[in-house]
């Protein structure tokens, strides 16, 4: 199965979020603006992941005659971006849509 492009994944994510907002009756533009903010952070997070994959957690810095290693800034920024994304999902009151299954057989 071919790998989904980033744009396809982003559109699917947007569709899922807006569908859940519609189910909850949140149709005002405020909610759509928050979804767009979330997707902007998602794009940033994807770019940070690529940076970490390409350059690793530590990067080599050349400054004149000095050469040293320092922490990749993407490693520091990624948790901050993830936190903001989580905050937006909490404001949107987005719930996991994973079905719980049949709970009747779970008597212990």
Short mmCIF file of C-alpha atoms in Angstrom, two decimals:
data_model
loop_
_atom_site.label_atom_id
_atom_site.label_comp_id
_atom_site.label_asym_id
_atom_site.label_seq_id
_atom_site.Cartn_x
_atom_site.Cartn_y
_atom_site.Cartn_z
CA UNK A 1 0.00 0.00 0.00
CA UNK A 2 1.52 3.37 -0.98
CA UNK A 3 2.36 5.82 1.75
CA UNK A 4 -0.10 8.69 2.10
CA UNK A 5 1.22 12.12 1.27
CA UNK A 6 1.34 14.75 3.96
CA UNK A 7 -1.43 16.73 2.22
CA UNK A 8 -3.71 13.69 2.13
CA UNK A 9 -3.10 13.01 5.83
CA UNK A 10 -3.68 16.68 6.66
CA UNK A 11 -6.96 16.75 4.71
CA UNK A 12 -8.13 13.54 6.36
CA UNK A 13 -7.30 15.01 9.77
CA UNK A 14 -9.20 18.21 8.94
CA UNK A 15 -12.20 16.20 7.76
CA UNK A 16 -12.21 14.13 10.95
CA UNK A 17 -11.98 17.19 13.21
CA UNK A 18 -14.66 19.18 11.38
CA UNK A 19 -16.99 16.16 11.27
CA UNK A 20 -16.72 15.78 15.03
CA UNK A 21 -17.38 19.49 15.53
CA UNK A 22 -20.49 19.23 13.32
CA UNK A 23 -21.72 16.27 15.38
CA UNK A 24 -21.27 18.42 18.49
CA UNK A 25 -23.13 21.36 16.91
CA UNK A 26 -20.05 23.61 16.87
CA UNK A 27 -20.62 25.31 13.53
CA UNK A 28 -19.34 28.84 14.24
CA UNK A 29 -16.23 30.09 12.45
CA UNK A 30 -14.40 30.27 15.80
CA UNK A 31 -14.24 26.47 15.89
CA UNK A 32 -13.03 26.22 12.29
CA UNK A 33 -10.33 28.77 13.06
CA UNK A 34 -9.12 26.58 15.93
CA UNK A 35 -9.04 23.58 13.58
CA UNK A 36 -6.89 25.61 11.17
CA UNK A 37 -4.58 26.57 14.06
CA UNK A 38 -4.31 22.89 14.98
CA UNK A 39 -3.43 21.99 11.39
CA UNK A 40 -0.77 24.71 11.29
CA UNK A 41 0.83 23.21 14.39
CA UNK A 42 0.51 19.76 12.80
CA UNK A 43 2.46 21.00 9.75
CA UNK A 44 5.18 22.43 12.00
CA UNK A 45 5.38 19.16 13.94
CA UNK A 46 5.76 17.16 10.72
CA UNK A 47 8.61 19.43 9.59
CA UNK A 48 10.30 19.10 12.99
CA UNK A 49 10.07 15.30 12.72
CA UNK A 50 11.72 15.42 9.30
CA UNK A 51 14.48 17.66 10.67
CA UNK A 52 15.16 15.24 13.53
CA UNK A 53 15.16 12.24 11.16
CA UNK A 54 17.62 13.96 8.80
CA UNK A 55 19.93 15.64 11.31
CA UNK A 56 19.49 13.61 14.48
CA UNK A 57 19.10 14.86 18.03
CA UNK A 58 22.53 16.51 17.96
CA UNK A 59 23.84 18.71 15.15
CA UNK A 60 27.39 19.74 14.26
CA UNK A 61 27.97 23.49 14.30
CA UNK A 62 30.90 25.08 12.48
CA UNK A 63 31.71 28.59 13.67
CA UNK A 64 34.93 29.84 12.16
CA UNK A 65 37.66 27.52 13.40
CA UNK A 66 35.39 26.00 16.05
CA UNK A 67 33.44 22.82 15.46
CA UNK A 68 31.09 21.56 18.14
CA UNK A 69 27.90 19.59 18.65
CA UNK A 70 24.72 21.00 20.10
CA UNK A 71 21.20 19.81 20.64
CA UNK A 72 18.98 20.06 17.57
CA UNK A 73 16.45 22.86 18.23
CA UNK A 74 13.73 20.68 16.68
CA UNK A 75 14.06 18.29 19.64
CA UNK A 76 13.32 21.15 22.03
CA UNK A 77 10.46 22.61 20.00
CA UNK A 78 8.58 19.40 19.27
CA UNK A 79 7.17 18.85 22.79
CA UNK A 80 6.06 22.49 22.89
CA UNK A 81 4.20 22.11 19.61
CA UNK A 82 2.63 18.82 20.76
CA UNK A 83 1.45 20.51 23.97
CA UNK A 84 -0.19 23.35 22.02
CA UNK A 85 -1.89 20.80 19.77
CA UNK A 86 -3.22 18.95 22.81
CA UNK A 87 -4.45 22.24 24.29
CA UNK A 88 -6.38 23.01 21.11
CA UNK A 89 -7.97 19.54 21.11
CA UNK A 90 -9.06 20.10 24.71
CA UNK A 91 -10.66 23.44 23.81
CA UNK A 92 -12.38 21.80 20.84
CA UNK A 93 -13.50 19.03 23.24
CA UNK A 94 -12.40 16.40 20.72
CA UNK A 95 -12.89 12.85 21.92
CA UNK A 96 -11.23 9.70 20.71
CA UNK A 97 -13.45 7.94 18.18
CA UNK A 98 -12.01 4.50 18.81
CA UNK A 99 -14.96 2.20 19.51
CA UNK A 100 -15.01 0.65 22.96
CA UNK A 101 -16.29 -2.66 21.66
CA UNK A 102 -18.75 -4.93 23.41
CA UNK A 103 -18.40 -4.26 27.14
CA UNK A 104 -20.98 -6.88 28.14
CA UNK A 105 -18.40 -9.67 28.02
CA UNK A 106 -15.92 -7.80 30.22
CA UNK A 107 -17.33 -8.90 33.58
CA UNK A 108 -14.53 -9.94 35.90
#
